Amino acid sequence: MSTHEIRFSGFGGQGIIRCALITGKALSLYDDKFATMTQSFGPEARGSACAAQLVVSDERVLYPYLTHPGILLALSQEAYDKYWSELPKGGILIVEQDLVKLSGEHLELKLYRVPATRFAEEVGNRLFTNLVALGFLTAVTKVVSAEAMKKALPGLVPDRFLKVNIKAFEKGYEYGLEAMNAGGAAS
Amino acid sequence: MDGDHAIAEGALAAGCRFFAGYPITPSTETAERFAERAPEVGALFIQMEDELASIAALIGAAWGGKKAMTVTCGPGFSLMVENIGLAAMTETPLVIANVQRGGPSTGLPTLTAQQDMMQARYGSHGDYNIIALTPDSPQECFDLTVEAFNLSEFYRVPVIILTDETVGHMHEKVVIPPAEQIQVVPRNNYSGPKADFRPYQFDSQGGHPMTQAGDGYNFHITGLTHNERGYPVMTAEQSKIVITHLMEKINGNADQIIRLDEDQVDGADVVVVSYGITSRIAVKAIQDARKEGIKVGYLRLITIWPFCEKRIRELAPKIKAFVVPEINYGQMVHEVERGAGGQCATISVNHCGGAVHDPEVILDAIRKANQ
């Protein structure tokens, strides 16, 4: 049985929860896996810390929380500072390269950096940062398929922005593939 | 889909066509979903002025021929308890979901708890009975909401779905079967001679028909102690008849109503009794305890009320202890202890709300119980 534990983190307004929802839906409905999503839920506003957790398994997920998170997506400095140390040796750390200043080299981790906000602006609006990051995550983690992710988008992003969200996803995905081809962990 | 949305879908699948409620975190998503879906199925959604009015509207809707529900959490449930008593007394089928958050009072609006277990059972005054179900996942939120309506219709009793913020906001795959595969108990309306209609039958074990206001049958419902026609008869003799019926239509059918989920309970030295989200935390502790060689069983209460007293009594002499984790200061643990009747130890693993247990704390309790 293969299990993956993923933490999505950043600040409110970046679409962090949406990232987990899209990934969970893709895995559950289109990749034939089981996924359980829990989220920080409180009177938070835009700009404050925000995280969502996803447990992925071939079988029904019993314990719904993270015990050994192997993948961390950190789209803010605060999120990176707070969560990177819980990754085990060989864990996958993905950071927003323009928003996160690394505190070390993280040689023990598989470190990936993606200029998600900048790419999103190129696509049209920084609102699509989360989709760029998701595309990138899909390419480098291979936990979920790109096809499933794209299928999961309708209903979770507004119809009128579906195309541009897919474009943002693909931009991140291609950049992720390049990062992989360039020899894994890019810095 | 999250648990809150699954409750709304379960209600629609069960034939619920009336929803009256007042939004409150963490249950609001159910109301939102129902409101959005209501026009598609010809259902009515009303945002009421408060919870007192919500539950009153449900009673009216039920006697108007509709299957009806509302959703709330602790503070709203507190406002509903008076009319829950009226619904129990008038044997009105309705479903209330309580997506529990931390209390008392307004407590922890956005954080989880299981502190309303006793309130669900005993919130209103006087002797009466209800049924309550505790889902552990969005899938069960759907399945048990359908079952809640079925039980409510058959026994003509308020049924309460006692879930919590964690399950309510947890997203998982929910499989909704095609409508023809979902077993639904339809409203049973009387159709015999007008003179013979009785809204109540005090030796009924379920399935006694109702009528729908406007169908031409004379009926009367009241919170006063009443006869089979529904008219007040305020005597000790009639009270014995009515209350015995309200209690025994549930107690006497507890074996049919109660659903449990068990794993490795037979032959266990320690049995963890849990429900709702806590059972999914307990699973981790149980798995770890088994790795240490402790024979530990898992007993999950899907039906929380009526309480599975018989099963607890059967197990008590065969085990060292029950371990009862729950996100409250210790509520159902007293029921377990009562059922155990001193034949084994009962260990409470309480939690004051705002989060789930650390599985390590439950594991420690299992270790102690095994000594």
Coordinates of C-alpha atoms in Angstrom, one line a residue:
Chain A
M1 CA 0.0 0.0 0.0
S2 CA 1.5 3.3 -1.0
T3 CA 0.7 6.4 1.1
H4 CA 1.6 10.0 0.6
E5 CA 1.2 12.8 2.9
I6 CA 1.2 16.3 1.5
R7 CA 1.1 19.7 3.2
F8 CA 0.0 22.7 1.1
S9 CA 0.9 26.0 2.9
G10 CA 1.1 29.7 2.3
F11 CA -1.0 32.7 3.2
G12 CA -4.8 33.2 2.9
G13 CA -5.8 34.4 -0.5
Q14 CA -3.2 32.3 -2.4
G15 CA -5.6 29.5 -3.0
I16 CA -3.9 27.0 -0.7
I17 CA -7.1 25.2 0.3
R18 CA -8.1 25.1 -3.3
C19 CA -4.8 23.4 -4.2
A20 CA -5.6 20.6 -1.7
L21 CA -9.2 20.3 -2.9
I22 CA -8.2 20.1 -6.6
T23 CA -5.5 17.5 -5.8
G24 CA -7.8 15.5 -3.6
K25 CA -10.6 15.5 -6.2
A26 CA -8.2 14.5 -9.0
L27 CA -6.9 11.6 -6.9
S28 CA -10.3 10.4 -5.6
L29 CA -12.3 10.7 -8.7
Y30 CA -9.9 10.3 -11.6
D31 CA -6.8 8.5 -10.3
D32 CA -8.6 5.8 -8.4
K33 CA -7.1 6.6 -5.1
F34 CA -8.4 7.5 -1.7
A35 CA -7.6 11.0 -0.4
T36 CA -8.6 12.8 2.8
M37 CA -8.3 16.6 3.0
T38 CA -8.3 18.5 6.3
Q39 CA -7.7 22.2 6.5
S40 CA -6.9 25.0 8.9
F41 CA -10.4 26.4 9.7
G42 CA -10.7 29.6 11.7
P43 CA -11.5 33.3 11.5
E44 CA -8.4 33.8 9.3
A45 CA -8.3 36.5 6.7
R46 CA -6.3 37.1 3.6
G47 CA -2.6 37.4 4.4
S48 CA -2.6 35.2 7.5
A49 CA -1.0 31.7 7.6
C50 CA -3.0 29.0 5.9
A51 CA -2.5 25.3 5.4
A52 CA -4.3 22.2 4.1
Q53 CA -3.3 18.6 4.5
L54 CA -3.9 15.7 2.2
V55 CA -3.4 12.0 2.9
V56 CA -3.4 9.9 -0.2
S57 CA -3.6 6.1 -0.2
D58 CA -4.5 3.1 -2.3
E59 CA -7.0 2.1 0.4
R60 CA -9.5 4.0 2.5
V61 CA -7.7 6.5 4.7
L62 CA -8.4 5.9 8.4
Y63 CA -6.3 8.3 10.3
P64 CA -7.1 11.7 8.6
Y65 CA -4.1 13.7 9.7
L66 CA -0.4 13.9 8.7
T67 CA 2.0 11.7 10.6
H68 CA 5.0 11.7 8.3
P69 CA 4.5 14.5 5.7
G70 CA 6.7 13.7 2.7
I71 CA 5.8 16.6 0.5
L72 CA 5.6 20.2 1.4
L73 CA 4.4 23.0 -0.8
A74 CA 5.4 26.4 0.8
L75 CA 4.2 29.5 -1.0
S76 CA 5.2 31.9 1.8
Q77 CA 8.2 32.5 4.0
E78 CA 6.1 31.8 7.2
A79 CA 4.9 28.5 5.8
Y80 CA 8.4 27.5 4.9
D81 CA 9.8 28.5 8.2
K82 CA 7.1 26.7 10.1
Y83 CA 6.9 23.4 8.2
W84 CA 10.2 22.5 6.4
S85 CA 11.8 20.8 9.4
E86 CA 9.0 18.2 9.6
L87 CA 10.1 16.7 6.2
P88 CA 12.1 13.5 6.5
K89 CA 15.4 12.9 4.7
G90 CA 14.6 12.6 1.0
G91 CA 11.3 14.5 1.5
I92 CA 10.2 16.9 -1.3
L93 CA 10.2 20.6 -0.6
I94 CA 8.7 22.9 -3.1
V95 CA 9.0 26.6 -2.5
E96 CA 7.8 29.8 -4.2
Q97 CA 11.3 31.0 -5.1
D98 CA 10.6 34.7 -5.1
L99 CA 8.7 34.7 -1.8
V100 CA 10.8 32.3 0.2
K101 CA 14.3 32.9 1.4
L102 CA 15.9 29.6 2.3
S103 CA 17.6 29.2 5.6
G104 CA 19.9 26.5 4.4
E105 CA 20.9 24.4 1.5
H106 CA 18.6 21.5 2.4
L107 CA 21.0 18.9 0.8
E108 CA 19.1 16.2 2.7
L109 CA 15.8 17.1 0.9
K110 CA 14.7 17.1 -2.7
L111 CA 14.4 20.9 -3.1
Y112 CA 12.5 22.5 -5.9
R113 CA 12.0 26.2 -6.5
V114 CA 9.3 27.6 -8.7
P115 CA 8.6 31.3 -9.5
A116 CA 4.9 30.6 -9.4
T117 CA 3.7 34.1 -8.8
R118 CA 5.8 35.5 -11.6
F119 CA 4.6 32.8 -14.0
A120 CA 1.0 33.4 -13.0
E121 CA 1.4 37.1 -13.8
E122 CA 2.8 36.1 -17.2
V123 CA -0.3 34.0 -17.8
G124 CA -2.5 36.9 -16.8
N125 CA -2.9 37.4 -13.1
R126 CA -1.2 36.4 -9.9
L127 CA -4.5 34.8 -8.8
F128 CA -3.3 31.8 -10.8
T129 CA -0.2 31.3 -8.6
N130 CA -1.8 28.2 -7.0
L131 CA -2.4 26.5 -10.4
V132 CA 1.2 27.1 -11.5
A133 CA 2.4 25.6 -8.2
L134 CA 0.1 22.7 -8.6
G135 CA 1.3 22.0 -12.1
F136 CA 4.9 22.1 -10.8
L137 CA 4.0 19.8 -7.9
T138 CA 2.3 17.4 -10.3
A139 CA 5.4 17.1 -12.4
V140 CA 8.0 16.7 -9.7
T141 CA 6.1 14.5 -7.2
K142 CA 4.2 12.2 -9.7
V143 CA 1.7 11.5 -6.9
V144 CA -1.1 12.5 -9.2
S145 CA -1.5 12.5 -13.0
A146 CA -1.7 15.8 -15.0
E147 CA -4.8 14.5 -16.8
A148 CA -6.6 13.9 -13.5
M149 CA -5.7 17.3 -12.2
K150 CA -7.0 19.0 -15.3
K151 CA -10.2 17.0 -15.2
A152 CA -10.7 18.0 -11.5
L153 CA -10.7 21.7 -12.3
P154 CA -14.2 22.2 -13.6
G155 CA -16.4 23.0 -10.6
L156 CA -13.4 24.1 -8.5
V157 CA -12.4 27.1 -10.5
P158 CA -14.9 29.5 -12.1
D159 CA -16.0 28.4 -15.6
R160 CA -14.9 31.6 -17.2
F161 CA -11.4 31.2 -15.9
L162 CA -11.1 27.5 -16.6
K163 CA -8.9 27.9 -19.7
V164 CA -6.5 30.3 -18.1
N165 CA -6.2 28.1 -15.0
I166 CA -5.3 25.1 -17.3
K167 CA -2.7 27.3 -19.0
A168 CA -1.3 28.2 -15.6
F169 CA -1.2 24.6 -14.6
E170 CA 0.5 23.6 -17.8
K171 CA 3.1 26.3 -17.4
G172 CA 4.0 25.0 -14.0
Y173 CA 3.9 21.4 -15.2
E174 CA 6.3 22.0 -18.0
Y175 CA 8.6 23.9 -15.8
G176 CA 8.5 21.0 -13.4
L177 CA 9.4 18.5 -16.1
E178 CA 12.3 20.8 -17.1
A179 CA 13.5 20.9 -13.5
M180 CA 13.3 17.1 -13.4
N181 CA 15.3 16.7 -16.6
A182 CA 17.9 19.2 -15.4
G183 CA 18.8 16.6 -12.8
G184 CA 16.2 16.6 -10.1
A185 CA 16.5 19.1 -7.4
A186 CA 17.0 22.5 -9.0
S187 CA 18.2 25.4 -6.9
Chain B
M1 CA -17.2 16.6 -0.9
D2 CA -17.1 17.6 2.7
G3 CA -19.3 16.2 5.5
D4 CA -21.6 19.2 5.7
H5 CA -22.4 19.0 1.9
A6 CA -22.9 15.3 2.2
I7 CA -25.5 15.8 4.9
A8 CA -27.5 18.1 2.5
E9 CA -27.2 15.5 -0.3
G10 CA -28.3 12.7 2.0
A11 CA -31.3 14.7 3.0
L12 CA -32.3 15.3 -0.6
A13 CA -31.8 11.7 -1.4
A14 CA -34.0 10.7 1.5
G15 CA -36.8 12.8 0.2
C16 CA -36.4 15.8 2.5
R17 CA -38.2 18.7 0.8
F18 CA -38.3 21.3 3.6
F19 CA -35.4 22.9 5.3
A20 CA -35.7 25.7 7.8
G21 CA -32.6 26.9 9.6
Y22 CA -30.4 29.7 10.9
P23 CA -26.8 29.7 9.7
I24 CA -24.1 29.0 12.3
T25 CA -20.5 27.8 12.0
P26 CA -19.5 25.0 11.4
S27 CA -22.8 23.8 10.0
T28 CA -23.6 26.6 7.5
E29 CA -22.3 24.7 4.4
T30 CA -25.2 22.2 4.8
A31 CA -27.7 25.0 4.6
E32 CA -25.9 26.6 1.7
R33 CA -25.9 23.3 -0.2
F34 CA -29.5 22.6 0.5
A35 CA -30.5 26.2 -0.5
E36 CA -28.6 25.9 -3.8
R37 CA -30.1 22.5 -4.6
A38 CA -33.6 23.0 -3.4
P39 CA -35.1 24.6 -6.6
E40 CA -33.8 21.6 -8.6
V41 CA -36.0 19.2 -6.7
G42 CA -38.9 21.5 -5.8
A43 CA -37.9 21.7 -2.1
L44 CA -38.4 24.7 0.1
F45 CA -35.6 26.4 2.0
I46 CA -36.3 29.1 4.5
Q47 CA -33.7 31.0 6.4
M48 CA -35.5 31.6 9.7
E49 CA -35.1 34.4 12.2
D50 CA -33.6 32.1 14.7
E51 CA -33.3 28.5 15.8
L52 CA -36.5 28.5 17.9
A53 CA -38.5 29.3 14.8
S54 CA -36.5 26.8 12.7
I55 CA -37.5 23.8 14.7
A56 CA -41.1 25.0 15.1
A57 CA -41.3 25.3 11.3
L58 CA -40.0 21.8 10.9
I59 CA -42.9 20.5 13.1
G60 CA -45.4 22.4 11.0
A61 CA -43.8 21.2 7.7
A62 CA -43.8 17.5 8.9
W63 CA -47.6 17.7 9.6
G64 CA -48.0 19.5 6.4
G65 CA -46.7 16.3 4.7
K66 CA -43.0 17.1 4.1
K67 CA -39.9 15.4 5.3
A68 CA -38.1 18.2 7.1
M69 CA -34.7 19.0 8.5
T70 CA -32.5 21.6 10.0
V71 CA -28.8 21.9 10.8
T72 CA -27.1 23.7 13.6
C73 CA -24.4 23.4 16.3
G74 CA -24.4 23.7 20.1
P75 CA -25.6 27.2 20.6
G76 CA -28.4 26.8 18.1
F77 CA -29.3 23.3 19.5
S78 CA -29.7 24.9 22.9
L79 CA -32.4 27.2 21.5
M80 CA -34.1 24.2 19.8
V81 CA -34.5 21.9 22.8
E82 CA -37.9 23.1 23.9
N83 CA -39.5 22.3 20.6
I84 CA -37.5 19.0 20.2
G85 CA -39.5 18.0 23.3
L86 CA -42.7 19.0 21.4
A87 CA -41.6 17.0 18.4
A88 CA -40.9 14.0 20.6
M89 CA -44.3 14.4 22.4
T90 CA -46.3 14.8 19.2
E91 CA -44.3 12.0 17.6
T92 CA -43.3 14.2 14.7
P93 CA -40.6 12.9 12.3
L94 CA -37.8 15.4 11.7
V95 CA -34.0 15.4 11.4
I96 CA -31.6 17.7 13.1
A97 CA -27.9 17.7 12.3
N98 CA -25.7 19.1 15.0
V99 CA -22.2 19.8 13.6
Q100 CA -20.5 20.1 17.0
R101 CA -18.1 22.8 17.9
G102 CA -16.5 23.6 21.3
G103 CA -18.7 25.0 24.1
P104 CA -20.1 25.9 26.5
S105 CA -21.9 28.9 25.2
T106 CA -20.4 30.3 22.0
G107 CA -17.1 28.6 23.0
L108 CA -15.0 27.7 20.0
P109 CA -17.0 28.7 16.9
T110 CA -14.6 27.2 14.4
L111 CA -13.1 24.3 16.3
T112 CA -14.2 20.8 16.8
A113 CA -15.8 19.0 19.8
Q114 CA -18.1 16.2 20.9
Q115 CA -19.6 18.0 23.9
D116 CA -23.3 17.8 23.0
M117 CA -23.8 14.0 23.4
M118 CA -25.9 14.3 26.5
Q119 CA -27.7 17.4 25.3
A120 CA -28.9 15.5 22.2
R121 CA -30.4 12.8 24.4
Y122 CA -31.6 14.8 27.4
G123 CA -31.8 18.4 26.2
S124 CA -35.5 18.9 26.6
H125 CA -37.4 18.4 29.8
G126 CA -39.5 15.3 30.7
D127 CA -39.1 11.7 29.7
Y128 CA -38.7 11.1 26.0
N129 CA -36.5 9.3 23.6
I130 CA -34.7 10.2 20.4
I131 CA -32.3 8.5 18.1
A132 CA -28.9 9.9 17.4
L133 CA -26.2 8.8 14.8
T134 CA -22.5 9.7 14.7
P135 CA -20.9 9.6 11.3
D136 CA -17.1 9.3 11.0
S137 CA -16.7 10.5 7.4
P138 CA -18.3 12.5 4.7
Q139 CA -19.5 9.2 3.2
E140 CA -21.3 8.3 6.4
C141 CA -22.7 11.8 6.6
F142 CA -24.5 11.0 3.4
D143 CA -25.4 7.4 4.4
L144 CA -26.5 8.2 7.9
T145 CA -28.6 11.2 6.9
V146 CA -30.6 8.9 4.7
E147 CA -30.9 6.4 7.6
A148 CA -31.8 9.3 9.9
F149 CA -34.8 10.1 7.8
N150 CA -35.8 6.5 7.5
L151 CA -35.7 5.9 11.3
S152 CA -37.4 9.2 11.9
E153 CA -40.3 8.3 9.5
F154 CA -40.7 4.8 10.8
Y155 CA -40.6 5.5 14.6
R156 CA -42.0 9.0 14.2
V157 CA -39.2 10.5 16.4
P158 CA -36.7 13.3 16.1
V159 CA -33.4 11.9 14.8
I160 CA -30.2 13.8 15.5
I161 CA -27.1 13.5 13.4
L162 CA -24.3 14.3 15.9
T163 CA -21.3 15.1 13.8
D164 CA -18.5 17.5 14.4
E165 CA -16.5 20.3 12.8
T166 CA -13.7 18.0 11.7
V167 CA -16.0 15.6 9.8
G168 CA -18.1 18.5 8.7
H169 CA -15.2 20.2 7.0
M170 CA -13.2 17.1 6.0
H171 CA -13.2 16.4 2.2
E172 CA -13.3 12.9 1.0
K173 CA -14.7 10.8 -1.8
V174 CA -18.5 10.3 -1.3
V175 CA -20.2 7.7 -3.4
I176 CA -23.9 8.6 -4.0
P177 CA -25.7 5.6 -5.5
P178 CA -28.4 5.9 -8.2
A179 CA -31.7 6.9 -6.6
E180 CA -33.3 3.5 -7.2
Q181 CA -30.6 1.9 -5.1
I182 CA -31.1 4.1 -2.1
Q183 CA -33.6 2.6 0.4
V184 CA -36.0 5.3 1.4
V185 CA -38.9 5.0 3.9
P186 CA -41.7 7.1 2.4
R187 CA -44.1 9.2 4.5
N188 CA -46.9 6.9 5.7
N189 CA -50.1 8.8 5.3
Y190 CA -53.4 7.4 6.5
S191 CA -56.0 6.6 3.9
G192 CA -58.8 4.7 5.7
P193 CA -62.2 5.9 6.8
K194 CA -62.2 9.4 8.3
A195 CA -63.9 8.4 11.6
D196 CA -61.2 5.8 12.3
F197 CA -58.1 7.9 12.0
R198 CA -56.0 8.1 15.1
P199 CA -52.8 10.2 14.9
Y200 CA -51.4 8.1 17.8
Q201 CA -51.3 4.4 18.7
F202 CA -49.6 3.8 22.0
D203 CA -48.7 0.2 21.5
S204 CA -47.2 0.9 18.1
Q205 CA -43.7 -0.5 17.4
G206 CA -43.3 1.8 14.5
G207 CA -45.0 2.5 11.2
H208 CA -48.1 4.2 12.6
P209 CA -49.5 6.5 9.9
M210 CA -49.8 10.2 10.1
T211 CA -52.0 12.5 8.1
Q212 CA -51.3 15.7 6.2
A213 CA -52.9 18.9 7.1
G214 CA -55.6 19.7 4.5
D215 CA -56.3 16.1 3.5
G216 CA -59.6 16.2 5.4
Y217 CA -58.8 14.1 8.4
N218 CA -59.6 15.5 11.7
F219 CA -56.6 15.5 14.0
H220 CA -55.2 17.4 16.9
I221 CA -51.7 17.6 18.2
T222 CA -50.6 19.1 21.4
G223 CA -47.7 19.1 23.8
L224 CA -50.1 18.1 26.6
T225 CA -50.5 14.5 27.6
H226 CA -53.0 13.2 25.1
N227 CA -55.1 10.3 23.9
E228 CA -54.9 8.4 20.6
R229 CA -57.0 11.2 18.9
G230 CA -54.4 13.7 20.1
Y231 CA -56.8 15.4 22.6
P232 CA -55.5 16.3 26.1
V233 CA -56.0 13.8 28.8
M234 CA -54.0 15.0 31.8
T235 CA -54.1 12.1 34.2
A236 CA -51.4 9.9 35.8
E237 CA -52.9 6.9 34.0
Q238 CA -52.6 8.5 30.5
S239 CA -49.1 9.8 31.3
K240 CA -48.1 6.2 32.0
I241 CA -49.4 5.1 28.6
V242 CA -47.9 8.0 26.7
I243 CA -44.5 8.0 28.3
T244 CA -44.1 4.3 28.3
H245 CA -44.8 4.4 24.6
L246 CA -42.4 7.3 23.9
M247 CA -39.6 5.4 25.7
E248 CA -40.3 1.9 24.6
K249 CA -40.9 2.4 20.9
I250 CA -37.1 3.1 20.9
N251 CA -35.8 1.0 23.8
G252 CA -37.9 -2.0 22.8
N253 CA -36.5 -1.8 19.2
A254 CA -32.9 -0.9 20.2
D255 CA -31.6 -4.1 18.6
Q256 CA -33.1 -3.2 15.3
I257 CA -31.9 0.5 15.5
I258 CA -28.4 0.1 16.9
R259 CA -25.5 -0.2 14.4
L260 CA -22.0 -0.8 15.6
D261 CA -18.7 -1.2 13.8
E262 CA -16.3 -3.7 15.4
D263 CA -12.9 -5.0 14.7
Q264 CA -11.1 -7.7 16.8
V265 CA -13.4 -7.2 19.7
D266 CA -13.8 -10.9 20.4
G267 CA -10.7 -12.2 22.4
A268 CA -9.6 -8.6 23.1
D269 CA -8.2 -7.6 26.5
V270 CA -8.9 -4.0 26.0
V271 CA -11.7 -2.5 23.9
V272 CA -11.6 1.1 22.7
V273 CA -15.1 2.5 22.5
S274 CA -15.3 5.6 20.3
Y275 CA -17.5 7.4 17.9
G276 CA -17.4 10.1 15.2
I277 CA -14.0 11.7 14.3
T278 CA -12.4 10.3 17.5
S279 CA -12.8 6.7 16.2
R280 CA -10.5 7.6 13.3
I281 CA -7.9 8.9 15.8
A282 CA -8.4 5.9 18.0
V283 CA -7.6 3.6 15.0
K284 CA -4.0 4.9 14.9
A285 CA -3.6 4.2 18.7
I286 CA -5.1 0.8 18.3
Q287 CA -2.8 -0.1 15.4
D288 CA 0.2 1.0 17.4
A289 CA -1.0 -0.9 20.5
R290 CA -1.4 -4.1 18.4
K291 CA 2.2 -3.7 17.2
E292 CA 3.2 -3.8 20.9
G293 CA 1.3 -7.1 21.2
I294 CA -1.7 -5.7 23.1
K295 CA -4.9 -7.4 22.2
V296 CA -7.1 -4.4 21.6
G297 CA -10.5 -4.3 20.0
Y298 CA -12.2 -1.5 18.2
L299 CA -15.9 -0.7 18.9
R300 CA -17.3 2.2 17.0
L301 CA -20.8 3.5 17.9
I302 CA -22.5 4.4 14.7
T303 CA -25.8 4.7 16.6
I304 CA -25.0 6.6 19.8
W305 CA -28.6 6.8 21.1
P306 CA -30.1 4.4 22.0
F307 CA -26.9 3.4 23.7
C308 CA -25.5 -0.1 23.0
E309 CA -25.8 -1.2 26.6
K310 CA -26.4 -4.8 25.8
R311 CA -23.1 -5.2 23.8
I312 CA -21.1 -3.4 26.5
R313 CA -22.6 -5.8 29.1
E314 CA -21.7 -8.8 27.0
L315 CA -18.1 -7.7 26.6
A316 CA -17.4 -6.4 30.2
P317 CA -16.8 -9.7 31.9
K318 CA -14.5 -10.9 29.1
I319 CA -12.1 -7.9 29.0
K320 CA -9.8 -6.0 31.4
A321 CA -11.0 -2.5 30.5
F322 CA -12.9 -0.2 28.1
V323 CA -11.0 2.8 27.0
V324 CA -13.3 5.7 26.0
P325 CA -11.7 8.6 24.2
E326 CA -14.1 11.5 23.3
I327 CA -13.7 15.2 22.7
N328 CA -15.5 16.2 25.9
Y329 CA -14.9 16.0 29.6
G330 CA -16.3 12.5 29.7
Q331 CA -19.9 12.0 28.6
M332 CA -20.5 8.6 26.9
V333 CA -17.9 7.1 29.2
H334 CA -20.6 7.2 31.9
E335 CA -22.9 5.1 29.7
V336 CA -20.1 2.6 29.1
E337 CA -19.3 2.4 32.8
R338 CA -23.0 1.9 33.6
G339 CA -23.2 -0.9 30.9
A340 CA -20.0 -2.5 32.3
G341 CA -21.6 -2.6 35.7
G342 CA -18.3 -2.9 37.5
Q343 CA -17.3 -6.1 35.7
C344 CA -14.2 -4.4 34.1
A345 CA -12.5 -1.1 34.4
T346 CA -13.6 1.9 32.3
I347 CA -11.0 4.5 31.5
S348 CA -12.0 7.9 30.2
V349 CA -9.6 9.7 27.8
N350 CA -11.2 13.1 27.8
H351 CA -10.4 16.2 25.8
C352 CA -11.7 19.7 26.3
G353 CA -12.3 20.4 22.6
G354 CA -10.7 22.6 19.9
A355 CA -8.7 19.7 18.4
V356 CA -8.7 16.0 18.2
H357 CA -6.7 13.7 20.6
D358 CA -3.1 13.1 20.2
P359 CA -3.2 9.3 19.3
E360 CA -0.3 8.9 21.8
V361 CA -2.6 9.8 24.6
I362 CA -5.1 7.1 23.6
L363 CA -2.2 4.7 23.2
D364 CA -1.0 5.4 26.8
A365 CA -4.5 4.8 28.1
I366 CA -4.6 1.4 26.2
R367 CA -1.2 0.5 27.8
K368 CA -2.5 1.3 31.3
A369 CA -5.7 -0.5 30.6
N370 CA -3.8 -3.6 29.7
Q371 CA -1.8 -3.7 32.9

